[in-house]
Amino acid sequence: MDNKALILGISAFVAAIPVAIWIPLFFKQSGISKITLAILFFIGILTAPALLGIQYLWGIYPQFDVATLIETSITKVSVMYIVLFVFFGMLEEVIKDFAVRIIDKKTLAVKTVNDALRLSILAALGFSFAENIYYLSQLWTSLSAGELFGVYIFRSGFTMCAHMIFSGIFGYYFGISKFSIDITNQQKLVGKEDFIAKFISNFTNKPLAEGYKEKTILKGLLIAVTLHAIFNYMLQYNVLIPVILFVIGGFLFLRFLLKRKVGHLVLLTDISEKKRSMFAKKDEDVVLELLGMWFKDKRYVDVLHICERLLERDPDNNVVKLFKAKATDQLEGGNAYQKILATVLKDKDDLSTRDRSVIDKYLEKKTS
Amino acid sequence: MADATIIIEDILVKDPNKKAKVVTISGQLDETNIDSRAQEIYKIFEEVPGNLSLVFDFAGLEYMNSKSIGYLTDWYGKITERGGKVVISRAKPNIKDILQVVGLTQLINIYESLDEAKTSINEGVPTETAPVTEQGPTTYNL
């Protein structure tokens, strides 16, 4: 075996260690098939060389070399770096997202918002795994063992985590955009006006849900690219403490997103298995309107109860599921209702007594 | 504008400290009329500050929108807070269905007949509809 292949092999081996640590943290109970995960990880790996390939093509066709154009046309170095990092951040995020979209298109793996988030994290892991192999093998001869170890630890811990954060956030918004019809319907019922979605919908002459979809994807891309650019910028100027805090904060944010009830909702169901509503459409619309009104009035306990009963009649209604999850998220976040919620969800057999007591409590509170 | 009629009649009760009324609502309660109709019910609360019970007779009620359910919940809260009772009579299956899903049937009893509902208000004392009050029954045609 020649020296280059050996270095590449060792680099790949050590780069695989953090991947083996991160994957169980996010995919232990994901419910996504292992084959799908393996394929996505592999596609994620290929996205890094794809980016290198683009840069290689710029060498052949310099007229398309955007990076050189930025470097030569912006004289102020700090501004040039910002633009450069935004551009590369965008390129990386779009490429990683592309991998998730391919998998979702082929396997319909994204059934919840969290699925999209997790799959994006996996694509990012594949991407940074390949990147780590590249950097480690490149720096093998030029750095001392100690320096190389430092680079390895930093890249495995912080850079890899940073990639997961950027992609995870973009994935989260991709997930939301995928279920834009249900989410737009729910938002309509609570009277939320989304001006940007409305503008995009008018501009593109598409339904409002499509406008919301496009807006959400753009929002996710914008946040991910901005964070990516800030991260790269800080790295460029070696401000390590903020980088570390930035990554820890981002990681906690990802964990928070993954724990939200809304993210766990299974919004993609097989149409052939979809159960018909046992409630007349006109009557159901009245109740949905009421849900919107009471959600807006922050009557989350009532919303939760109505949703429970409504789902008994119409188990596959995604708008009701969204209301329920959002009300639960709100209740878990608020102190006043926390105890009530604990009793609400404890005993399912005692539904009527429980309902009565909770609504009575609510009315007492309201009238006092 | 949808058509909705409200007739308010007194019910005789044995206890002189208590008052009870039958509120007969017919037609369709929707966005075009619910706010003005609701105000008429709130007027009763002003006229009778305490110990008021209401029987909502929904025999002729075909549709109620979300806002009207919100009002009904509020009326229930206000009346029970002041020591009164609220019952519903003769609600159509679709109205009952909505009230059940919303959870109001767990707070407000629904009776198949108006007499049963009146009886429940009077705690077992047989009742009769009061003769027309001084102003007579209030009727609103929209």
XYZ file of C-alpha atoms in Angstrom:
510
model
C 0.000 0.000 0.000
C 1.453 3.397 -0.879
C 1.847 6.202 1.617
C -1.028 8.326 0.227
C -3.543 5.496 0.458
C -2.415 4.748 4.018
C -2.816 8.392 5.061
C -6.241 8.483 3.432
C -7.233 5.265 5.206
C -6.111 6.507 8.613
C -7.815 9.866 8.011
C -11.034 8.107 7.095
C -10.816 5.900 10.170
C -10.296 8.739 12.615
C -12.890 10.911 10.855
C -15.410 8.107 11.317
C -15.063 8.185 15.113
C -17.028 11.428 15.720
C -19.637 10.278 13.188
C -20.113 7.109 15.231
C -20.582 9.265 18.318
C -22.993 11.803 16.797
C -25.273 9.419 14.914
C -26.737 7.593 17.947
C -27.390 10.964 19.603
C -29.781 12.023 16.871
C -30.989 8.776 15.325
C -31.506 6.408 18.242
C -35.307 6.488 17.989
C -35.830 8.234 14.692
C -37.945 5.475 13.134
C -36.283 6.075 9.760
C -35.022 2.975 7.970
C -31.319 2.272 8.424
C -30.855 1.738 4.699
C -32.303 5.173 3.981
C -30.000 6.682 6.582
C -26.972 4.878 5.146
C -27.773 6.035 1.593
C -28.264 9.616 2.727
C -25.005 9.577 4.656
C -23.252 8.316 1.555
C -24.840 11.052 -0.604
C -23.808 13.533 2.098
C -20.233 12.303 1.705
C -20.457 12.917 -2.048
C -21.612 16.513 -1.574
C -18.173 17.587 -0.319
C -16.317 16.393 -3.445
C -19.136 17.960 -5.480
C -18.214 21.304 -3.969
C -14.565 20.649 -4.735
C -15.655 19.684 -8.228
C -17.309 23.067 -8.696
C -14.083 24.762 -7.656
C -12.178 22.511 -10.040
C -14.492 23.558 -12.867
C -13.820 27.189 -12.034
C -10.164 26.432 -12.777
C -11.114 25.219 -16.234
C -13.706 27.921 -16.877
C -12.388 30.956 -14.989
C -15.125 33.162 -16.429
C -17.524 31.390 -13.991
C -15.193 31.616 -10.981
C -17.433 33.501 -8.552
C -14.942 33.190 -5.681
C -12.167 34.977 -7.618
C -14.655 37.557 -8.788
C -15.553 38.333 -5.158
C -11.891 38.380 -4.107
C -10.870 40.760 -6.873
C -13.863 43.063 -6.966
C -14.194 43.760 -3.217
C -11.203 45.694 -1.929
C -12.065 45.825 1.765
C -10.791 42.523 3.130
C -13.343 42.073 5.942
C -16.264 42.746 3.571
C -14.748 40.452 0.978
C -14.576 37.639 3.550
C -18.178 38.180 4.587
C -19.396 37.998 0.990
C -17.176 35.009 0.283
C -18.407 33.125 3.369
C -22.018 33.927 2.619
C -21.533 32.618 -0.896
C -19.774 29.408 0.164
C -22.211 28.958 3.049
C -25.083 29.149 0.611
C -23.424 26.732 -1.766
C -22.749 24.187 0.993
C -26.241 24.449 2.502
C -27.971 24.120 -0.851
C -25.858 21.093 -1.777
C -26.527 19.372 1.566
C -30.242 20.154 1.289
C -30.225 18.713 -2.213
C -29.105 15.368 -0.758
C -32.074 15.355 1.646
C -34.499 16.259 -1.137
C -33.241 13.397 -3.324
C -33.751 10.889 -0.512
C -37.151 12.282 0.391
C -38.299 12.184 -3.213
C -37.275 8.553 -3.575
C -38.292 7.193 -0.172
C -40.809 9.708 1.324
C -38.720 9.510 4.472
C -39.831 12.934 5.706
C -43.082 12.275 7.549
C -42.545 14.823 10.303
C -40.727 18.138 10.609
C -38.209 16.403 12.834
C -37.512 13.801 10.134
C -36.412 16.613 7.829
C -34.275 18.063 10.574
C -32.639 14.722 11.374
C -31.997 13.825 7.744
C -30.377 17.192 7.165
C -28.146 16.600 10.157
C -27.131 13.273 8.636
C -26.341 14.873 5.278
C -24.211 17.401 7.164
C -22.434 14.583 8.984
C -21.632 12.943 5.657
C -20.428 16.244 4.267
C -18.181 17.092 7.215
C -16.921 13.493 7.399
C -15.656 13.831 3.822
C -14.314 17.296 4.571
C -12.436 15.968 7.613
C -10.847 13.196 5.569
C -9.750 15.784 3.029
C -8.297 18.217 5.572
C -6.599 15.563 7.696
C -4.968 13.898 4.714
C -3.890 17.281 3.323
C -2.391 18.470 6.614
C -0.825 15.112 7.509
C 2.687 16.018 6.341
C 2.675 19.751 7.010
C 1.636 19.717 10.702
C 3.163 18.183 13.795
C 1.307 15.318 15.493
C 0.115 17.669 18.265
C -1.131 20.291 15.813
C -2.839 17.652 13.711
C -4.542 16.253 16.793
C -5.743 19.771 17.684
C -7.196 20.230 14.209
C -8.825 16.817 14.439
C -10.456 17.539 17.802
C -11.669 20.962 16.707
C -13.046 19.751 13.399
C -14.647 16.629 14.914
C -16.248 18.513 17.745
C -16.979 22.032 16.676
C -16.857 22.147 12.887
C -18.877 18.963 12.542
C -21.372 20.195 15.106
C -21.584 23.565 13.376
C -22.429 21.845 10.081
C -25.130 19.840 11.821
C -26.586 23.022 13.308
C -26.706 24.924 10.000
C -28.165 22.004 8.099
C -30.457 21.042 10.964
C -31.983 24.511 11.005
C -32.354 24.528 7.239
C -33.829 21.016 7.464
C -36.304 22.164 10.087
C -37.610 24.850 7.755
C -37.601 22.425 4.848
C -39.781 20.148 6.978
C -42.172 22.973 7.753
C -42.329 23.952 4.083
C -43.211 20.387 3.149
C -46.344 20.583 5.262
C -47.173 24.130 4.208
C -50.802 23.393 3.278
C -51.709 22.193 6.767
C -49.655 24.869 8.475
C -51.153 27.640 6.327
C -54.645 26.361 7.131
C -53.863 26.365 10.830
C -52.390 29.859 10.628
C -55.452 31.085 8.752
C -57.677 29.847 11.558
C -55.760 31.767 14.192
C -55.949 34.831 11.999
C -52.222 35.055 11.303
C -51.470 37.098 8.219
C -48.236 36.222 6.483
C -47.431 39.174 4.267
C -44.284 37.719 2.731
C -46.050 34.448 1.850
C -48.923 36.468 0.428
C -46.512 38.568 -1.631
C -44.721 35.503 -3.016
C -48.053 33.855 -3.752
C -49.296 36.946 -5.621
C -45.976 37.424 -7.391
C -45.738 33.827 -8.574
C -49.490 33.482 -9.118
C -49.589 30.373 -6.958
C -51.755 29.412 -3.959
C -50.941 30.902 -0.557
C -49.611 27.572 0.702
C -47.015 27.641 -2.102
C -46.039 31.169 -1.127
C -45.653 30.016 2.449
C -43.571 27.067 1.273
C -41.175 29.252 -0.709
C -40.941 31.796 2.084
C -40.151 29.101 4.641
C -37.409 27.559 2.511
C -35.881 30.988 1.920
C -36.081 31.790 5.615
C -34.339 28.526 6.521
C -31.667 29.110 3.903
C -31.136 32.663 5.072
C -30.731 31.664 8.726
C -28.452 28.724 7.900
C -26.285 30.773 5.534
C -26.033 33.672 7.963
C -24.979 31.384 10.804
C -22.573 29.570 8.503
C -21.005 32.852 7.381
C -20.694 34.125 10.970
C -19.054 30.842 11.989
C -16.566 30.918 9.129
C -15.846 34.594 9.718
C -15.073 33.980 13.382
C -12.850 31.056 12.443
C -11.041 33.199 9.908
C -10.183 35.689 12.643
C -9.452 32.970 15.219
C -11.983 34.113 17.791
C -12.327 30.716 19.389
C -14.350 31.409 22.552
C -17.307 32.907 20.649
C -17.046 30.022 18.176
C -17.362 27.524 21.024
C -20.265 29.413 22.619
C -21.893 29.732 19.221
C -21.720 26.000 18.610
C -22.949 25.082 22.107
C -25.865 27.510 21.748
C -26.714 26.131 18.317
C -26.589 22.570 19.567
C -28.972 23.363 22.433
C -31.302 25.078 19.968
C -31.328 21.953 17.796
C -32.163 19.798 20.817
C -34.968 22.205 21.656
C -36.401 21.950 18.139
C -36.230 18.171 18.276
C -38.192 18.087 21.532
C -41.065 20.252 20.327
C -44.355 18.419 19.918
C -45.050 20.133 16.607
C -41.889 18.597 15.201
C -43.016 15.101 16.130
C -46.315 15.295 14.314
C -46.729 12.717 11.603
C -48.143 14.957 8.903
C -47.470 12.728 5.942
C -49.887 9.850 5.736
C -50.657 7.400 3.007
C -53.850 8.677 1.346
C -55.145 5.125 0.948
C -54.868 4.625 4.712
C -56.335 8.001 5.604
C -59.414 7.601 7.775
C -62.563 9.472 6.820
C -63.897 12.098 9.178
C -66.923 11.048 11.224
C -67.920 14.660 11.519
C -69.945 16.687 9.000
C -67.681 19.089 7.120
C -69.765 22.167 7.957
C -69.848 21.293 11.660
C -66.164 20.477 11.718
C -65.399 23.859 10.181
C -67.293 25.536 13.028
C -65.200 23.692 15.601
C -61.980 24.452 13.717
C -62.860 28.132 13.699
C -63.478 27.948 17.414
C -60.089 26.276 17.867
C -58.512 29.190 16.044
C -60.348 31.714 18.203
C -59.486 30.044 21.470
C -55.895 29.412 20.466
C -55.581 33.102 19.721
C -57.100 33.848 23.131
C -54.467 31.527 24.662
C -57.124 29.122 25.925
C -54.752 26.240 25.372
C -56.408 23.819 27.811
C -59.710 24.160 25.986
C -57.958 23.831 22.635
C -56.258 20.666 23.796
C -59.522 19.126 24.935
C -61.395 19.990 21.778
C -58.553 18.547 19.714
C -58.672 15.290 21.678
C -62.374 14.918 20.983
C -62.114 16.062 17.405
C -59.329 13.594 16.669
C -61.564 10.799 17.894
C -63.924 11.720 15.040
C -61.316 12.734 12.485
C -58.022 11.048 13.401
C -56.059 12.134 10.317
C -56.873 15.827 10.393
C -53.460 17.491 10.293
C -54.781 20.927 11.201
C -56.258 19.542 14.412
C -53.009 17.696 15.104
C -51.117 20.964 14.648
C -53.425 22.800 17.023
C -53.006 20.076 19.604
C -49.226 20.018 19.334
C -48.947 23.787 19.433
C -51.270 24.027 22.423
C -49.239 21.355 24.209
C -46.001 23.200 23.415
C -47.524 26.391 24.781
C -48.781 24.688 27.927
C -45.488 23.007 28.615
C -43.806 26.355 28.285
C -46.188 28.123 30.650
C -46.151 27.633 34.402
C -49.822 28.253 35.082
C -51.043 25.322 33.078
C -48.224 22.920 33.714
C -49.947 21.076 36.547
C -53.224 20.981 34.675
C -51.510 19.439 31.693
C -50.005 16.728 33.834
C -53.464 15.699 34.934
C -54.917 16.158 31.465
C -52.704 13.618 29.803
C -52.389 11.179 32.677
C -55.509 9.062 32.524
C -57.210 8.524 29.213
C -60.014 6.377 30.633
C -61.171 9.198 32.826
C -61.780 11.586 29.968
C -65.162 13.051 30.871
C -64.453 13.698 34.552
C -61.098 15.099 33.632
C -62.565 17.347 30.965
C -65.161 18.664 33.339
C -62.646 19.477 36.039
C -60.234 21.197 33.694
C -62.881 23.293 31.989
C -64.424 24.144 35.354
C -61.040 25.234 36.603
C -60.599 27.301 33.508
C -63.948 29.002 33.932
C -63.280 29.660 37.616
C -59.992 31.240 36.702
C -61.567 33.289 33.952
C -64.413 34.639 36.030
C -62.313 35.338 39.136
C -77.819 38.396 6.198
C -78.886 35.134 7.833
C -82.179 34.892 9.596
C -82.184 34.481 13.375
C -85.000 34.954 15.840
C -84.721 35.208 19.586
C -87.715 35.048 21.922
C -87.199 35.532 25.623
C -89.889 34.394 28.050
C -90.013 34.208 31.831
C -90.576 30.937 33.632
C -92.364 30.911 36.972
C -90.217 29.630 39.798
C -91.287 28.935 43.363
C -88.341 30.627 44.983
C -89.041 34.368 44.837
C -85.295 35.111 44.941
C -84.684 33.238 41.711
C -85.517 34.081 38.162
C -85.554 31.885 35.087
C -86.073 32.527 31.423
C -86.488 30.511 28.276
C -84.418 31.835 25.403
C -85.780 30.411 22.168
C -83.350 30.796 19.314
C -84.396 29.920 15.781
C -82.715 30.173 12.430
C -78.991 30.520 11.844
C -76.551 32.252 14.152
C -73.642 33.426 12.081
C -71.156 36.240 11.681
C -73.790 38.629 10.345
C -76.040 38.520 13.409
C -74.341 36.882 16.365
C -72.833 40.007 17.920
C -76.116 41.909 18.001
C -78.021 38.834 19.256
C -75.470 38.238 21.977
C -75.955 41.756 23.276
C -79.604 40.988 23.910
C -78.647 38.057 26.100
C -76.134 40.216 27.977
C -78.981 42.695 28.571
C -80.772 39.997 30.580
C -77.739 39.782 32.865
C -77.969 43.521 33.481
C -81.687 43.301 34.211
C -81.306 40.282 36.486
C -78.011 40.594 38.327
C -78.112 37.312 40.294
C -79.796 33.922 40.640
C -80.749 33.817 36.984
C -81.190 30.552 35.169
C -81.592 30.156 31.440
C -83.136 27.464 29.291
C -81.902 27.743 25.728
C -84.482 26.224 23.464
C -82.694 25.307 20.266
C -85.599 23.507 18.566
C -85.516 25.917 15.651
C -81.788 26.553 15.613
C -80.247 25.187 12.429
C -76.709 26.503 12.607
C -74.441 28.164 15.098
C -71.016 29.482 14.214
C -67.846 29.378 16.280
C -68.448 32.797 17.765
C -71.864 31.808 19.047
C -70.308 28.825 20.809
C -67.802 31.206 22.354
C -70.683 33.364 23.578
C -72.537 30.343 24.938
C -69.450 29.408 26.966
C -69.226 32.913 28.285
C -72.926 32.982 29.245
C -72.473 29.690 31.024
C -69.547 31.137 32.987
C -71.421 34.298 33.934
C -74.641 32.557 34.980
C -73.056 29.787 37.033
C -70.800 32.336 38.708
C -73.947 34.090 39.964
C -75.561 30.944 41.255
C -77.732 30.198 38.221
C -78.106 27.244 35.927
C -77.953 26.838 32.154
C -79.626 24.050 30.242
C -80.377 23.429 26.594
C -83.446 21.804 25.136
C -84.329 20.236 21.817
C -81.013 20.835 20.094
C -80.754 19.344 16.601
C -78.234 16.487 16.149
C -75.702 18.690 14.319
C -75.798 21.306 17.070
C -75.498 18.614 19.741
C -72.564 17.167 17.850
C -70.707 20.457 17.813
C -71.424 21.126 21.486
C -70.235 17.645 22.371
C -66.929 18.019 20.539
C -66.380 21.440 22.053
C -66.991 19.918 25.487
C -69.971 22.042 26.427
C -72.262 19.027 26.899
C -70.121 18.154 29.889
C -71.016 21.459 31.466
C -74.490 22.098 30.116
C -77.180 19.420 30.130
C -79.175 18.962 26.952
C -82.803 17.786 27.264
C -84.992 16.250 24.629
C -88.041 18.280 25.645
C -88.560 21.815 26.819
C -90.580 20.655 29.830
C -87.730 18.450 31.017
C -85.369 21.384 30.700
C -87.683 23.682 32.629
C -88.136 21.071 35.308
C -84.409 20.741 35.731
C -84.110 24.500 36.238
C -86.780 24.416 38.895
C -85.144 21.541 40.721
C -88.103 19.207 40.373
C -90.835 21.768 40.939
C -93.424 21.610 38.121
C -93.485 24.783 36.132
C -95.643 26.618 33.708
C -94.755 29.310 31.256
C -95.338 32.672 32.825
C -98.034 34.876 31.475
C -96.691 37.480 29.125
C -94.600 39.956 31.043
C -95.340 43.652 31.183
C -93.483 44.296 27.953
C -94.427 40.936 26.523
C -91.944 38.487 25.049
C -89.043 40.116 23.293
C -88.761 39.046 19.683
C -85.948 39.942 17.340
C -86.291 39.302 13.669
C -83.178 39.730 11.587
